[in-house]
Coordinates of C-alpha atoms and ligand atoms in Angstrom, one line a residue:
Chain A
X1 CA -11.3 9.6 -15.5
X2 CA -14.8 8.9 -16.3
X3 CA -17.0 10.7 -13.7
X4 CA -19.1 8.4 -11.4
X5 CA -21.5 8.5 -8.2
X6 CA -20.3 8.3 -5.0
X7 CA -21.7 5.9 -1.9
X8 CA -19.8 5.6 1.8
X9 CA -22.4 2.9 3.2
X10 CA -22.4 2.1 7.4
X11 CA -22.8 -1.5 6.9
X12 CA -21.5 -4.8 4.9
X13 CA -25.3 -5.3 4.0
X14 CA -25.7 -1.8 2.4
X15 CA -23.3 -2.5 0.8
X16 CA -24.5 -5.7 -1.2
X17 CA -27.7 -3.6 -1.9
X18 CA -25.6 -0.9 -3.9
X19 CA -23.8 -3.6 -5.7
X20 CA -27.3 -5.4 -6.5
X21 CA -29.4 -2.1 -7.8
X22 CA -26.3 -0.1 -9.3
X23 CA -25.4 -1.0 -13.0
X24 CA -21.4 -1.3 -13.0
X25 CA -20.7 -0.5 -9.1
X26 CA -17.3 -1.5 -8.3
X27 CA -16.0 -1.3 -4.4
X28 CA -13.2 1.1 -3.3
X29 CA -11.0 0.8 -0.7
X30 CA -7.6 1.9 -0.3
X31 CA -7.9 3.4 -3.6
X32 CA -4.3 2.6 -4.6
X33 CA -4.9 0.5 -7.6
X34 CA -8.4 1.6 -8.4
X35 CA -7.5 5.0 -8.6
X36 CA -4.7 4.4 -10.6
X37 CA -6.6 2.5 -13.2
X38 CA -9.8 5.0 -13.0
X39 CA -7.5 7.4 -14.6
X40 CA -6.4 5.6 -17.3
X41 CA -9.9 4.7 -18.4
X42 CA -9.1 1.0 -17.8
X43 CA -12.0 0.9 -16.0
X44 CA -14.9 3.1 -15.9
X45 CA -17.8 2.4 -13.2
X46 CA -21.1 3.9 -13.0
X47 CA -20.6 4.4 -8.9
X48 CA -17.9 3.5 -6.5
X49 CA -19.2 2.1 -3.3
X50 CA -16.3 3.5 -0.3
X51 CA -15.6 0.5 2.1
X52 CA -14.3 3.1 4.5
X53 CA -17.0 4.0 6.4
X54 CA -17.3 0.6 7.8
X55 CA -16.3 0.2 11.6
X56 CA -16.5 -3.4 11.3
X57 CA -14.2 -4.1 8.5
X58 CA -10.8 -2.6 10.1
X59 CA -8.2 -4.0 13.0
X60 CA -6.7 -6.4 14.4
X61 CA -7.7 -9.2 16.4
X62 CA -6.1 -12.5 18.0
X63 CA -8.3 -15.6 17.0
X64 CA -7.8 -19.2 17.6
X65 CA -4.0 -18.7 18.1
X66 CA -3.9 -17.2 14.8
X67 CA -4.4 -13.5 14.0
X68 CA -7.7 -12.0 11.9
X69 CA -7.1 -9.1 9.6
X70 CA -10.1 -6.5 8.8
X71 CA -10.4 -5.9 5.1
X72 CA -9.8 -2.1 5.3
X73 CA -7.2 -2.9 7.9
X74 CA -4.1 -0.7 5.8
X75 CA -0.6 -2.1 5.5
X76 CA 0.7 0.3 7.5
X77 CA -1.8 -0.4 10.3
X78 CA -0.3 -4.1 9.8
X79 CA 3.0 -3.0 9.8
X80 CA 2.8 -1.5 13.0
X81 CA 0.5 -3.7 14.7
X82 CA 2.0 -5.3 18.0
X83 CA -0.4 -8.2 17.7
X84 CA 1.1 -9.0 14.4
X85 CA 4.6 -8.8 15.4
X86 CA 4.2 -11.0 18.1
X87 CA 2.4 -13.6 16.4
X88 CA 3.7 -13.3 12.9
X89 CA 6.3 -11.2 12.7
X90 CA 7.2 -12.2 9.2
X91 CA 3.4 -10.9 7.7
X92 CA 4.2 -7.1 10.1
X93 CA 7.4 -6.8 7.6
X94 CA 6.1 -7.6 4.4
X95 CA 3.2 -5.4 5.2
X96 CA 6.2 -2.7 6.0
X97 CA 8.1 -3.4 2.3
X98 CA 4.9 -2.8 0.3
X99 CA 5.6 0.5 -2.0
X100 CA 6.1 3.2 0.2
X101 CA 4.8 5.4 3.4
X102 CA 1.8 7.0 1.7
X103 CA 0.7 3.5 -0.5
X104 CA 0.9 1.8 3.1
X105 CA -1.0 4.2 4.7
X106 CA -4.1 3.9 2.4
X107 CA -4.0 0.5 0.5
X108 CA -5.2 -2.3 2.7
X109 CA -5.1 -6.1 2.7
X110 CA -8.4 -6.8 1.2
X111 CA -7.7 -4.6 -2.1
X112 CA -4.6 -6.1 -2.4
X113 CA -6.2 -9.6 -1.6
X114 CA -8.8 -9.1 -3.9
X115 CA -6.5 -7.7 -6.5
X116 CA -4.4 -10.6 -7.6
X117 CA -1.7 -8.4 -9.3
X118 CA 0.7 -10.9 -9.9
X119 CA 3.5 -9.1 -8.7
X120 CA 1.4 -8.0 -5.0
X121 CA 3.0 -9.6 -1.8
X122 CA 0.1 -10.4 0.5
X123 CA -0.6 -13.4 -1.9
X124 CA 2.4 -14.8 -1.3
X125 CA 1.5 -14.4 2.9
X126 CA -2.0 -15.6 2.3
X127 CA -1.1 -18.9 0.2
X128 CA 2.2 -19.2 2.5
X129 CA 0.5 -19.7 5.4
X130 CA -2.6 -21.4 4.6
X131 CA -5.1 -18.2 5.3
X132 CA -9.2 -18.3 5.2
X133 CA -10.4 -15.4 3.8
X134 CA -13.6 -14.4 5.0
X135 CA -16.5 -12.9 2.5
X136 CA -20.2 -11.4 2.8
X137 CA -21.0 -14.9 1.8
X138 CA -18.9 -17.5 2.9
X139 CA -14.9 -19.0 3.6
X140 CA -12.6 -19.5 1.0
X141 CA -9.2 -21.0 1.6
X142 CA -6.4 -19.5 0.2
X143 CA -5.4 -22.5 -1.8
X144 CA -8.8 -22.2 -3.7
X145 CA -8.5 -18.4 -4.0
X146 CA -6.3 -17.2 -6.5
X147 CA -7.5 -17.8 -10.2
X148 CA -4.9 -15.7 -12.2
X149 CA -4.1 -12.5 -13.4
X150 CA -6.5 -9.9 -11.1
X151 CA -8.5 -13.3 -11.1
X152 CA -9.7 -14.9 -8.1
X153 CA -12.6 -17.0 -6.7
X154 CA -14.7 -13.6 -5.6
X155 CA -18.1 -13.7 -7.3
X156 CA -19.8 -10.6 -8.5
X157 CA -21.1 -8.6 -5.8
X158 CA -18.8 -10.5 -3.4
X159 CA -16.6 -8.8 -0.7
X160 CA -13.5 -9.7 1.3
X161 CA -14.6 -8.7 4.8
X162 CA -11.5 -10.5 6.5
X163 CA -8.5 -12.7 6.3
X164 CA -7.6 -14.9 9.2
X165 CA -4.0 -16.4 9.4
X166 CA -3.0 -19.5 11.4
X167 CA 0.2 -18.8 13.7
X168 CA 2.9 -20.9 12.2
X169 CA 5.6 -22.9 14.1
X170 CA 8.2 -20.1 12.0
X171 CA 7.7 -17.5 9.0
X172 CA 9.9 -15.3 6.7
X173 CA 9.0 -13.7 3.5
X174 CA 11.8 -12.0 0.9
X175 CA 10.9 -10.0 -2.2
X176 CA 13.3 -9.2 -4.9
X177 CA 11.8 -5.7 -5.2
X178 CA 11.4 -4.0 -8.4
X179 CA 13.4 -0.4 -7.3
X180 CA 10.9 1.8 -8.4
X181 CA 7.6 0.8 -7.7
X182 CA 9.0 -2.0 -5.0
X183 CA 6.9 -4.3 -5.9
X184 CA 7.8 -7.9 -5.8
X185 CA 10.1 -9.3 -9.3
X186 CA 10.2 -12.0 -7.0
X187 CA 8.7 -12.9 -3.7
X188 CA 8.9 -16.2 -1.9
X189 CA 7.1 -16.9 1.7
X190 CA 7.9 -20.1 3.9
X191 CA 6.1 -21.5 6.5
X192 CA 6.8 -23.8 8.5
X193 CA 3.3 -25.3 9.9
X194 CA 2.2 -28.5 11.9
X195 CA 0.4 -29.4 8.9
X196 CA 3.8 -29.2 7.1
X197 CA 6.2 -26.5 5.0
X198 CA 4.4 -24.3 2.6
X199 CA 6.3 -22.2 0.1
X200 CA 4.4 -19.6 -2.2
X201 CA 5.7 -17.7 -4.8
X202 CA 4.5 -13.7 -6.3
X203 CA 6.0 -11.7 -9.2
X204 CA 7.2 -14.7 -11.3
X205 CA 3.8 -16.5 -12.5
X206 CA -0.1 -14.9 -13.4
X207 CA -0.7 -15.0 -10.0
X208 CA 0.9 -15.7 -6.4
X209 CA 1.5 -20.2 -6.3
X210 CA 2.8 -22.9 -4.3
X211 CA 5.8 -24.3 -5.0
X212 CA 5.8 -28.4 -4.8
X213 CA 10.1 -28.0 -5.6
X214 CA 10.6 -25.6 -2.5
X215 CA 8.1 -27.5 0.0
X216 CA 9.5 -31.1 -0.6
X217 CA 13.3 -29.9 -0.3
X218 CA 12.3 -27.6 2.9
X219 CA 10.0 -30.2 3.8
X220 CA 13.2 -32.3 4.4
X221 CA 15.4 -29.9 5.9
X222 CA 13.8 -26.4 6.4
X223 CA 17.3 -25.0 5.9
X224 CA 18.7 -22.0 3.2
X225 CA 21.2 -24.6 1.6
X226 CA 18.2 -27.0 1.0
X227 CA 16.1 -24.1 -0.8
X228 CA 19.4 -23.0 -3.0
X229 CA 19.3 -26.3 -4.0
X230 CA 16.0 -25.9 -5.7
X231 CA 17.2 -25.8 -9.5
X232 CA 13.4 -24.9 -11.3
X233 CA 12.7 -24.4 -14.8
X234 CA 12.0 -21.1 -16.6
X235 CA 8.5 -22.3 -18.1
X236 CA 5.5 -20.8 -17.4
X237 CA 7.3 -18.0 -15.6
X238 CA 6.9 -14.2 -16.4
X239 CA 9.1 -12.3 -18.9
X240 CA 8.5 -8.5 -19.2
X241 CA 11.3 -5.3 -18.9
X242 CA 12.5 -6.2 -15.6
X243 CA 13.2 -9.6 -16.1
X244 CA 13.8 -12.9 -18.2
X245 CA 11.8 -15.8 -17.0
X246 CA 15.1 -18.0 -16.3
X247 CA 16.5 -15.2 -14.1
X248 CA 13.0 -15.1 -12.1
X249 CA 13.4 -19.2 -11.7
X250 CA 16.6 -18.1 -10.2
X251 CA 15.6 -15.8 -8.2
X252 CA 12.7 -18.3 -6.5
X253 CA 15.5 -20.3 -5.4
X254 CA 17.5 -17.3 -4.2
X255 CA 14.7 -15.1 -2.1
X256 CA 13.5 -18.7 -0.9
X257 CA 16.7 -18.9 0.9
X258 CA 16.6 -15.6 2.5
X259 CA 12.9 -16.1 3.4
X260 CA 14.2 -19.5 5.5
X261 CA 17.7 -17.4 6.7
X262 CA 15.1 -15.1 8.0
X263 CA 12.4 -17.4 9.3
X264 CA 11.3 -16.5 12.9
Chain B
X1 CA -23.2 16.9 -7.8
X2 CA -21.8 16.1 -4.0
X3 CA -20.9 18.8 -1.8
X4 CA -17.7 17.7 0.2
X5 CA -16.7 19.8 3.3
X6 CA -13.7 19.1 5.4
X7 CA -11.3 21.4 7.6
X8 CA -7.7 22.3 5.5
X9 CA -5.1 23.6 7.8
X10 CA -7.8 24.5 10.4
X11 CA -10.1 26.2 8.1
X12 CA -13.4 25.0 7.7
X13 CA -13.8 24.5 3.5
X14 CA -17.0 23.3 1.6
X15 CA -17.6 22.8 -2.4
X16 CA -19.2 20.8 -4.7
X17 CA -17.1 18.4 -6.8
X18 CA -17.7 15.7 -9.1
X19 CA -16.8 12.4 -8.1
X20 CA -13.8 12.0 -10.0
X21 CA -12.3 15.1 -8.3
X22 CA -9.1 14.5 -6.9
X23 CA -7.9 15.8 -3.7
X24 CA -5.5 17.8 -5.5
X25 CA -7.2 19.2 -7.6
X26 CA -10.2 20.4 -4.8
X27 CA -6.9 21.8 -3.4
X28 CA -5.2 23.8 -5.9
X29 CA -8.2 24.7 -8.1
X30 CA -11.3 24.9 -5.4
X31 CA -9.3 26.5 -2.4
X32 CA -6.3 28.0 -4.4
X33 CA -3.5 25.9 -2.2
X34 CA -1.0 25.5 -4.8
X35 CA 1.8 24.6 -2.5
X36 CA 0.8 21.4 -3.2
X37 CA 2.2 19.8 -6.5
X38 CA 1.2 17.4 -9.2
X39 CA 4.8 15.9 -10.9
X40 CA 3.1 12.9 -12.1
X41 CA -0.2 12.7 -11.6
X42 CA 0.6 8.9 -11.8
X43 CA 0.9 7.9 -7.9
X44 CA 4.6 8.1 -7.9
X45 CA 6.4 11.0 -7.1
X46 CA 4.8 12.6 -3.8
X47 CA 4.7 16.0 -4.7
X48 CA 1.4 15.7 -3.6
X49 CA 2.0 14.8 -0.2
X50 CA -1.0 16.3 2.1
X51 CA -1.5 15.3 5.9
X52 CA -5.2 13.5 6.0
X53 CA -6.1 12.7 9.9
X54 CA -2.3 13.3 10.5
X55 CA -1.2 10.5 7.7
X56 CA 0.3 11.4 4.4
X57 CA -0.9 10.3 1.6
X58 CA -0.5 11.2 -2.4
X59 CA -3.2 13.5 -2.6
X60 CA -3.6 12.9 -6.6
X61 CA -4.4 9.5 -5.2
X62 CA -7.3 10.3 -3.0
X63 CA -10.7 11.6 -4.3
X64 CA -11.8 15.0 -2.6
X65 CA -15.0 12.3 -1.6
X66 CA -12.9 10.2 0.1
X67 CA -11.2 12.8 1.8
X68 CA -15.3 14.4 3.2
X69 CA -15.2 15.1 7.0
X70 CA -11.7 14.7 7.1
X71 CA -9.0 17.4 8.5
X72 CA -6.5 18.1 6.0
X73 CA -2.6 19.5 6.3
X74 CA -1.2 20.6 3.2
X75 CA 2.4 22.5 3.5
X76 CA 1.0 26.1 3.5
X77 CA -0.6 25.1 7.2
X78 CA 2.9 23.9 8.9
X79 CA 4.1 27.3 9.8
X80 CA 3.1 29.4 12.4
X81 CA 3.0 32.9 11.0
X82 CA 6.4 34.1 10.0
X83 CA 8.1 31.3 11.6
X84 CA 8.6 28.4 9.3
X85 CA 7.8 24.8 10.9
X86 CA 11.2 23.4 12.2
X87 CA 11.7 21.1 9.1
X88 CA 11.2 23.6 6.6
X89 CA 13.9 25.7 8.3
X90 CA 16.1 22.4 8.2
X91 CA 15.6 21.9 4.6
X92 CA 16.8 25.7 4.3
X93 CA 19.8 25.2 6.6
X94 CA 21.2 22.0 5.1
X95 CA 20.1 22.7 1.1
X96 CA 17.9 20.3 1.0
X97 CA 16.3 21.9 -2.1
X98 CA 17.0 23.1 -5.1
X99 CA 14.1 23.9 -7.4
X100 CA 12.0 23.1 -5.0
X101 CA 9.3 21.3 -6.6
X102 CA 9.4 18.0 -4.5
X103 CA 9.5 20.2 -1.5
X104 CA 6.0 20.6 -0.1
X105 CA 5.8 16.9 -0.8
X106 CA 9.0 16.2 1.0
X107 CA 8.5 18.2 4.0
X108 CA 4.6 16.7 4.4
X109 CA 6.1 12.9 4.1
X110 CA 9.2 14.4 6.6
X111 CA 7.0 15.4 9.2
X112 CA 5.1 12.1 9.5
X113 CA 8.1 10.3 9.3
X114 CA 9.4 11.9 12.6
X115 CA 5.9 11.9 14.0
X116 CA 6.1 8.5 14.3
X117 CA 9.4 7.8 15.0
X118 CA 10.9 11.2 16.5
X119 CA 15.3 9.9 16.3
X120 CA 15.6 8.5 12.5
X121 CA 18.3 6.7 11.5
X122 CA 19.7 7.6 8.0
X123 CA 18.6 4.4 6.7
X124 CA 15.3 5.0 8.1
X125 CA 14.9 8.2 6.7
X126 CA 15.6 6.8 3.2
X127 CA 13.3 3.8 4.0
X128 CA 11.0 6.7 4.3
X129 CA 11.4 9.2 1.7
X130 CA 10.7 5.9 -1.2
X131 CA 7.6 7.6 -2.4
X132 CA 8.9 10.9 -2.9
X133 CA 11.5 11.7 -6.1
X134 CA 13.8 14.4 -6.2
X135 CA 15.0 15.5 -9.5
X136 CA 17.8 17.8 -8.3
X137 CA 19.0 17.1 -5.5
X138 CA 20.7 13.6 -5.4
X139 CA 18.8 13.5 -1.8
X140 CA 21.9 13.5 0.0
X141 CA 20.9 17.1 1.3
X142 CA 17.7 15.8 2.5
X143 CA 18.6 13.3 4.3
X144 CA 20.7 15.3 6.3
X145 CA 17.7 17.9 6.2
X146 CA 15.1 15.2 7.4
X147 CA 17.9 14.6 10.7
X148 CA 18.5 18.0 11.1
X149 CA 14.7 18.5 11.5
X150 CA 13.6 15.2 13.8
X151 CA 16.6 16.6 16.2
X152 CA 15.0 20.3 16.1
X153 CA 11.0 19.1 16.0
X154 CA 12.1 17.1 19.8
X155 CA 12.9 21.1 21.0
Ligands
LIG301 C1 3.3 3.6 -6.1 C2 2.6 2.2 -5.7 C3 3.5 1.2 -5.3 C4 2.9 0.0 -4.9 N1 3.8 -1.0 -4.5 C5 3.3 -2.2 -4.1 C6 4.1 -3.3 -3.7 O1 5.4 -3.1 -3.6 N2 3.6 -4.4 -3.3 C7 2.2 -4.7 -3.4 O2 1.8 -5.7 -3.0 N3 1.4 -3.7 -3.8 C8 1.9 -2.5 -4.2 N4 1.0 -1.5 -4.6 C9 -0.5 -1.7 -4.5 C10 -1.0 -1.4 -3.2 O3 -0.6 -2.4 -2.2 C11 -2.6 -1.4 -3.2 O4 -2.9 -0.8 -2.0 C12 -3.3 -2.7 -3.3 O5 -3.0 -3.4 -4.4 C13 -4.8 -2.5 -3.4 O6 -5.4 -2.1 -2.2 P1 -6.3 -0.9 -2.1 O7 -6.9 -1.0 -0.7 O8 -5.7 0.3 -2.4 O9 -7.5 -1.3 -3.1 P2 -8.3 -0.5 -4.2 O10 -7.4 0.2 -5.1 O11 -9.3 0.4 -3.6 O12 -9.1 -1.7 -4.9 C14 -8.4 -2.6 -5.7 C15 -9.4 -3.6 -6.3 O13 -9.9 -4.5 -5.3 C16 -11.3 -4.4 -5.2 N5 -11.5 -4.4 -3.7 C17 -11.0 -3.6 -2.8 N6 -11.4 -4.0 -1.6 C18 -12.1 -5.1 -1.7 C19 -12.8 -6.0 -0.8 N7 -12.7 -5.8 0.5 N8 -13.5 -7.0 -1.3 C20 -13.6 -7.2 -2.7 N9 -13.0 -6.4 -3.6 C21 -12.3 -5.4 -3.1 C22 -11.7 -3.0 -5.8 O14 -13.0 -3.1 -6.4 C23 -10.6 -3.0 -6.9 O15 -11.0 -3.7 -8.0 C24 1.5 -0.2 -4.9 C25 0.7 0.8 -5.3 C26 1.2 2.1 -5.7 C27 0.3 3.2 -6.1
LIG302 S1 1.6 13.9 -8.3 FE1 0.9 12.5 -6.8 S2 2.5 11.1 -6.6 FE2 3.2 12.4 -8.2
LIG303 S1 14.7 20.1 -5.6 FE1 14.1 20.0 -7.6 S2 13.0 18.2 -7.7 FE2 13.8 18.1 -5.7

């Protein structure tokens, strides 16, 4: 790892200032994927700017029916949150299956957000159900948010501050989980919303999508059977060491199922 | 070059570090606390398992920056004097080592496990020990361990 300076700003605004005035200042949060990729020299700042010293960016809150998420809010705080449970009880166990105890209890939803690893699962949550997320600068929806591969519509000096999720009529999120790192081969989250059935899909593409297959067939009949009956296509799907492309088209049809099975 | 200061296992500890000093490292190399272990160095074993504000984390993970003003556990803090803390006497009841490198990291994870949920089940308790690998063991022993050790940490 290269060396670097090191900032823990109070405030959202002295924050933007660091971002502005240092050369290649990058913000850390959680730390679970930056830290990672400091070490291999993938990336190599010339300051990290810590979002954890910044009251306003963590918890909980109900909103509008819906729930709002701080940016330094950690999966494990998720996880546990009663707020969550109630309201969407499907987003408390995803945020419970990412990696493991001590990745949960430092990563947070805005890294992971702001991340776009294709294989994360809060995509799949955020695009499922139709989420706002909430900058330094302005709203983005979540259908506008994700670009691509650790792409997304964050400008530079841009920060997630928080992510606000409608309450859906019913939720349920299944991952196919890769057994070592756990994260998602395949994920698929349903939603069923007044708006209408969303499905949204991680691990198989360049980044977390909607699938226009699963939403018409559970738009008809929001039912496991219906979902099975999804037969998709293996192009433009992933292929790596864990899996083929065709078996991942499988498997969207497969965790899609248990995502409805499990809808609550 | 930043000074960092925060109290391990009670003790109050300063040093300057570079940035890219890992908690681990300010552990074992700055304070000479080398109960703590690097297996991977890659965020996946848990060897490194440390206690920051009563969470555990994977300590070659964390810089010693983020980790300023903080109280830190590591394994050598659990016991009190002679007597080992009740799940490091579990771990020697039930075998639940046998080289013992994943130990420390194993025991840190253990004892946050039943922290926050004081009567496991054993699906639970493997739930919970995902970050940590054991090389030896086939975990069967640890499991029991981990049980062994909820059951005697509730007196
Ligand atoms: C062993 C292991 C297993 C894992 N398994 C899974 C898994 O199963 N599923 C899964 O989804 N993830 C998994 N992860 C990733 C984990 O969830 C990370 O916590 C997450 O991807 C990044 O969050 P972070 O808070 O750690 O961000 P960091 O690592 O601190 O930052 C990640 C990136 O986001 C940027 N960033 C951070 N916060 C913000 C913000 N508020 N606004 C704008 N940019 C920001 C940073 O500059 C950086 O580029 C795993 C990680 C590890 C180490
Ligand atoms: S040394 Fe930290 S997880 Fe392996
Ligand atoms: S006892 Fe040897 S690695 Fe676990």
């Amino acid at each position: 790892m290269h060396d670097f300076g090191y900032h823990r700003p109070a405030s959202v605004a002295d924050v933007a200032g660091l971002l502005a005035s240092k050369g290649e200042a990058k913000v850390v949060a959680g730390g679970m994927t930056l830290i990672p990729t400091l070490k291999q020299r993938l990336a190599s700042p010339s300051d990290l700017v810590d979002l954890a010293g910044i009251a306003e960016l963590k918890g909980v809150k109900a909103e509008g029916g819906g729930i709002t998420i701080g940016a330094m809010t950690t999966h494990a705080e998720v996880h546990r949150s009663a707020e969550v449970q109630k309201t969407i009880p499907a987003l408390a166990q995803l945020a419970g299956g990412i990696g493991d105890p001590q990745v949960r209890n430092r990563g947070t939803i805005g890294g992971s957000v702001a991340n776009s690893d294709p294989a994360a699962d809060y995509p799949a949550a955020v695009l499922g159900l139709g989420a706002t997320i909430r900058t330094n600068k302005r709203e983005i929806k979540a259908d506008d948010f994700f670009k691509g591969m650790f792409e997304t519509a964050l400008q530079d000096g841009e920060i997630i501050t928080a992510i606000h999720f409608p309450k859906p009529e019913k939720a349920g999120y299944s991952k196919f989980p890769n057994p070592a790192s756990r994260y998602a081969i395949v994920g698929v989250f349903v939603a069923r919303t007044a708006g209408g059935v969303r499905a949204a899909v991680t691990g198989a593409g360049p980044c977390a999508f909607r699938s226009k297959e699963l939403e018409s067939a559970l738009g008809g009949s929001f039912t496991p059977e219906a979902a099975k009956a999804v037969k998709l296509g293996a192009d433009g799907f992933n292929t790596d060491l864990h899996a083929t492309a065709a078996y991942r088209a499988h498997l969207i049809s497969v965790m899609a199922a248990r995502a409805v099975a499990a809808a609550s | 070059m930043p000074t960092v200061e925060m109290t391990v296992n009670g003790k109050r500890a300063s040093a300057q570090v570079e940035g890219r000093t890992l908690l681990v490292q300010f552990l074992r190399e700055k304070l000479g606390l080398t109960g703590t272990h690097i297996g991977c160095d890659t965020s996946q074993c848990g060897a490194c398992v440390v206690h920051v504000d009563g969470r555990a984390v994977k300590s070659c993970t964390l810089l010693a920056v983020q980790a300023n003003g903080a109280s830190v556990t590591t394994i050598e803090g659990v016991a009190n004097g002679e007597t080992l803390h009740p799940m490091q006497e579990a771990f020697r009841d039930n075998h639940g080592l046998q080289c013992g490198f994943c130990t420390p990291g194993m025991v840190m994870t253990a004892i946050d496990l039943v922290t926050n949920n004081a009567s496991p089940s054993e699906e639970e308790i493997r739930h919970g020990l995902e970050g940590n690998i054991c090389r030896c063991t086939g975990y069967h022993n640890i499991v029991k361990a981990v049980k062994a050790g909820a059951a005697a940490m509730k007196g």
